[in-house]
Coordinates of C-alpha atoms in Angstrom, one line a residue:
M1 CA 201.2 -35.5 48.0
K2 CA 201.1 -32.9 50.7
E3 CA 200.4 -30.1 48.2
I4 CA 197.6 -32.2 46.6
R5 CA 196.0 -32.7 50.0
L6 CA 196.3 -29.0 50.7
A7 CA 194.7 -28.1 47.4
K8 CA 191.8 -30.5 47.9
K9 CA 191.2 -29.1 51.4
I10 CA 191.4 -25.5 50.3
I11 CA 189.0 -26.0 47.3
K12 CA 186.6 -28.1 49.4
T13 CA 186.4 -25.5 52.1
L14 CA 186.0 -22.5 49.8
V15 CA 183.4 -24.3 47.7
K16 CA 181.3 -25.1 50.8
D17 CA 181.7 -21.4 51.9
R18 CA 180.4 -20.2 48.5
I19 CA 177.4 -22.6 48.6
Q20 CA 176.5 -21.2 52.1
Y21 CA 176.2 -17.7 50.6
P22 CA 174.1 -17.9 47.5
A23 CA 173.6 -14.1 47.4
R24 CA 177.3 -13.7 46.4
L25 CA 176.8 -16.2 43.6
F26 CA 173.7 -14.3 42.5
A27 CA 175.6 -11.0 42.5
D28 CA 178.5 -12.5 40.4
T29 CA 176.2 -14.2 37.8
T30 CA 174.0 -11.2 37.5
S31 CA 177.0 -9.0 36.7
I32 CA 178.2 -11.4 34.1
V33 CA 174.7 -11.8 32.6
A34 CA 174.2 -8.0 32.4
R35 CA 177.6 -7.3 30.7
C36 CA 177.7 -10.3 28.4
G37 CA 174.0 -10.2 27.6
I38 CA 174.0 -6.5 26.5
L39 CA 177.0 -7.2 24.3
L40 CA 175.4 -10.2 22.7
L41 CA 172.3 -8.3 22.0
L42 CA 174.4 -5.5 20.4
Y43 CA 176.3 -7.9 18.2
S44 CA 173.1 -9.8 17.3
Y45 CA 171.8 -6.6 15.9
V46 CA 175.0 -5.9 14.0
F47 CA 175.2 -9.4 12.5
G48 CA 171.5 -9.1 11.6
L49 CA 172.3 -6.0 9.5
N50 CA 175.0 -8.0 7.7
N51 CA 172.9 -11.1 6.9
G52 CA 174.3 -13.0 9.9
V53 CA 178.0 -13.0 8.8
V54 CA 180.7 -10.4 9.5
S55 CA 184.3 -11.0 8.2
G56 CA 183.4 -14.6 7.5
V57 CA 182.3 -15.3 11.1
T58 CA 178.8 -16.1 12.2
F59 CA 177.0 -14.8 15.3
D60 CA 176.9 -18.1 17.1
M61 CA 180.7 -18.3 17.0
V62 CA 181.1 -14.8 18.3
A63 CA 178.4 -15.4 21.1
W64 CA 180.2 -18.5 22.4
S65 CA 183.6 -16.8 22.2
M66 CA 182.5 -13.8 24.2
F67 CA 180.6 -16.1 26.7
F68 CA 183.8 -18.1 27.3
Y69 CA 185.7 -14.9 28.1
F70 CA 183.1 -13.7 30.7
A71 CA 182.7 -17.2 32.2
F72 CA 186.4 -17.6 32.6
S73 CA 186.5 -14.2 34.3
T74 CA 184.3 -15.6 37.1
L75 CA 187.2 -17.6 38.3
G76 CA 188.6 -14.3 39.6
L77 CA 192.2 -15.4 39.1
S78 CA 193.3 -11.7 38.8
R79 CA 192.5 -11.2 42.5
I80 CA 195.6 -13.2 43.4
S81 CA 197.6 -10.0 42.8
D82 CA 195.6 -8.1 45.5
S83 CA 195.9 -11.0 47.9
I84 CA 199.7 -11.1 47.5
M85 CA 199.9 -7.3 47.8
Q86 CA 197.9 -7.4 51.1
D87 CA 200.1 -10.2 52.5
I88 CA 203.2 -8.2 51.7
V89 CA 202.0 -4.8 52.8
S90 CA 200.5 -6.2 56.1
G91 CA 203.6 -8.3 56.8
H92 CA 201.5 -11.4 56.9
I93 CA 203.7 -13.0 54.3
E94 CA 206.5 -13.5 56.8
V95 CA 204.2 -15.8 58.8
L96 CA 203.1 -17.7 55.6
L97 CA 206.7 -18.1 54.5
S98 CA 207.5 -19.9 57.7
K99 CA 204.9 -22.5 57.1
P100 CA 205.9 -25.9 55.5
I101 CA 204.0 -25.1 52.3
S102 CA 204.8 -23.2 49.1
Y103 CA 203.4 -19.7 49.5
L104 CA 202.7 -19.2 45.8
S105 CA 201.0 -22.6 45.5
Y106 CA 198.9 -21.8 48.5
R107 CA 197.7 -18.5 47.0
A108 CA 197.1 -20.1 43.6
W109 CA 194.9 -22.9 45.0
W110 CA 193.1 -20.5 47.3
Q111 CA 192.2 -18.3 44.2
I112 CA 191.1 -21.4 42.2
G113 CA 189.0 -22.6 45.2
A114 CA 187.3 -19.2 45.6
G115 CA 186.3 -19.1 42.0
I116 CA 185.6 -22.6 40.9
Y117 CA 182.0 -22.8 42.1
P118 CA 180.7 -19.6 40.4
F119 CA 182.7 -20.6 37.3
L120 CA 181.1 -24.0 37.0
I121 CA 177.6 -22.6 37.7
T122 CA 178.1 -19.9 35.1
M123 CA 179.4 -22.3 32.5
I124 CA 176.5 -24.8 33.0
L125 CA 173.7 -22.2 33.1
G126 CA 175.2 -20.0 30.4
S127 CA 175.9 -22.9 28.0
I128 CA 172.3 -24.1 28.4
A129 CA 171.0 -20.5 27.7
L130 CA 173.2 -20.2 24.6
V131 CA 172.2 -23.6 23.3
L132 CA 168.5 -22.7 23.5
T133 CA 168.8 -19.1 22.1
V134 CA 171.8 -19.1 19.8
G135 CA 172.5 -22.7 19.0
V136 CA 175.9 -24.6 18.8
P137 CA 178.4 -23.8 16.1
D138 CA 179.6 -26.8 14.0
T139 CA 183.1 -26.2 15.3
M140 CA 182.0 -27.2 18.8
I141 CA 180.5 -30.5 17.6
N142 CA 183.9 -31.6 16.3
A143 CA 185.5 -34.3 18.3
L144 CA 188.7 -32.1 18.6
F145 CA 186.9 -29.4 20.4
L146 CA 186.4 -30.7 24.0
P147 CA 189.9 -32.1 24.7
T148 CA 191.6 -29.1 23.2
F149 CA 189.2 -26.7 24.9
L150 CA 190.0 -28.3 28.3
L151 CA 193.8 -28.2 27.6
T152 CA 193.6 -24.6 26.6
L153 CA 191.5 -23.8 29.6
L154 CA 194.2 -25.3 31.9
G155 CA 196.9 -23.3 30.1
A156 CA 194.8 -20.1 30.5
I157 CA 194.4 -20.7 34.2
I158 CA 198.1 -21.3 34.8
I159 CA 199.2 -18.2 32.7
S160 CA 196.6 -16.0 34.4
L161 CA 197.9 -17.0 37.9
L162 CA 201.5 -16.5 36.8
V163 CA 200.8 -13.0 35.3
Y164 CA 198.9 -11.7 38.2
S165 CA 201.2 -13.3 40.7
L166 CA 204.1 -11.3 39.1
V167 CA 202.0 -8.2 39.5
G168 CA 201.4 -9.0 43.1
L169 CA 205.0 -9.6 43.9
M170 CA 205.9 -6.2 42.6
S171 CA 204.6 -5.0 46.0
F172 CA 208.0 -6.0 47.5
W173 CA 209.5 -3.0 45.6
I174 CA 206.7 -0.5 44.8
E175 CA 204.1 -1.5 47.5
D176 CA 201.0 -0.3 45.7
V177 CA 200.7 -2.4 42.5
K178 CA 197.2 -1.2 41.6
P179 CA 198.4 0.9 38.6
A180 CA 200.3 -2.2 37.3
Y181 CA 197.2 -4.3 37.9
W182 CA 194.9 -2.0 36.0
I183 CA 197.3 -1.9 33.0
T184 CA 197.6 -5.7 33.0
D185 CA 193.9 -6.3 33.5
K186 CA 192.9 -4.0 30.7
A187 CA 195.4 -5.6 28.4
V188 CA 193.9 -9.0 29.1
M189 CA 190.4 -7.6 28.7
I190 CA 191.2 -6.1 25.3
L191 CA 193.4 -8.8 23.8
G192 CA 191.2 -11.6 25.3
G193 CA 188.2 -10.6 23.2
S194 CA 185.9 -9.3 25.9
Y195 CA 184.2 -6.5 23.9
L196 CA 185.6 -7.0 20.4
P197 CA 185.6 -10.7 19.3
I198 CA 189.0 -12.1 18.4
A199 CA 187.9 -12.9 14.9
L200 CA 187.1 -9.2 14.2
F201 CA 190.6 -7.9 15.3
P202 CA 192.7 -6.0 12.8
D203 CA 195.7 -8.1 11.7
F204 CA 198.3 -6.3 13.9
M205 CA 196.1 -6.5 16.9
Y206 CA 195.4 -10.2 16.3
K207 CA 199.1 -10.9 16.3
I208 CA 199.6 -9.0 19.6
A209 CA 196.8 -11.1 21.1
L210 CA 198.3 -14.2 19.7
Y211 CA 201.9 -13.8 20.9
S212 CA 201.5 -11.9 24.1
P213 CA 200.9 -13.5 27.5
F214 CA 197.8 -11.3 27.9
G215 CA 196.1 -12.9 24.9
A216 CA 197.4 -16.3 25.7
S217 CA 195.8 -16.2 29.1
V218 CA 192.3 -16.2 27.4
F219 CA 192.9 -18.5 24.4
V220 CA 189.7 -20.2 25.3
T221 CA 188.0 -17.5 23.2
H222 CA 189.7 -18.9 20.1
T223 CA 188.3 -22.4 20.4
V224 CA 185.0 -21.8 18.7
Y225 CA 186.3 -20.5 15.4
E226 CA 186.9 -22.5 12.2
S227 CA 190.6 -21.8 12.3
W228 CA 190.9 -23.6 15.6
A229 CA 191.1 -27.0 13.8
I230 CA 194.3 -25.7 12.1
V231 CA 196.0 -23.6 14.7
W232 CA 195.1 -25.3 18.0
Y233 CA 198.5 -27.0 18.4
K234 CA 200.2 -23.6 17.7
L235 CA 198.2 -21.8 20.3
I236 CA 198.7 -24.5 22.9
G237 CA 202.4 -24.4 22.1
I238 CA 202.4 -20.6 22.7
Q239 CA 200.7 -21.2 26.0
M240 CA 203.3 -23.7 27.1
T241 CA 206.1 -21.4 26.1
W242 CA 204.7 -18.6 28.2
I243 CA 204.1 -20.9 31.1
L244 CA 207.8 -21.8 31.1
V245 CA 209.0 -18.2 30.6
L246 CA 206.6 -16.7 33.2
G247 CA 207.2 -19.5 35.6
L248 CA 211.0 -18.9 35.5
V249 CA 210.6 -15.2 35.9
L250 CA 208.2 -15.7 38.9
Y251 CA 210.6 -18.2 40.5
L252 CA 213.6 -15.7 40.2
M253 CA 211.5 -12.8 41.3
F254 CA 210.1 -14.7 44.3
S255 CA 213.5 -16.0 45.3
K256 CA 214.9 -12.5 45.3
A257 CA 211.9 -11.2 47.3
V258 CA 212.3 -14.0 49.9
K259 CA 215.9 -13.1 50.4
N260 CA 214.9 -9.5 51.1
V261 CA 212.4 -10.7 53.7
S262 CA 215.0 -12.9 55.3
V263 CA 217.5 -10.1 55.5
N264 CA 215.2 -7.3 56.6
G265 CA 212.6 -9.2 58.5
G266 CA 214.8 -11.8 60.2

């Protein structure tokens, strides 16, 4: 109950803060619109040259898939690695560890609270824009879509927080984790379908995206394709497996790091 109350307080406070500064929201959404919009225009032209179908996939599916990736990125979950690194480098983590709260839970809820408002605004406005300009694929009208999409979104949030938290905790040993962050972030970007839609991946690349935590962290991009009705349970199972594995690794890594803080920091 204490953690739930803390989560509500953090999210409520940060949402109010974001509402008070609409210029930040405008900057975030403008960046997403620019990047996603240019890509959709490019793919629209490519699909137009191929009679609207490429590799058995229609443009509306690709448009929604890429939109889901960019909308998900507005949550800014990757920034948790930088927050953890700053806490460790500055020594502030020793203060936070002495508090009667879970440090990792605190950082996770803080990151969710910081990104939930721009994410919701982007999802609502972007969805309306796509409905009016591109239309809605038949796969999204299926009754299976919404519940599995929400379940996959939850799994993607948890995996993203776990992956980037692991990167941040590496600061206990290598201090500057930016190189590791860049590698991780680019892997997520490529395997998540940001610039090349998942449906157009070569077979070997698709398998990497399917079975790696980097691809699993953005499985929401898979939900619009016709294959989703067949593979959704498999992909959600992969997400659950990675949550268990990464959660265990994070627990062990954090436990070892806390012992080092206790020994060296008192």
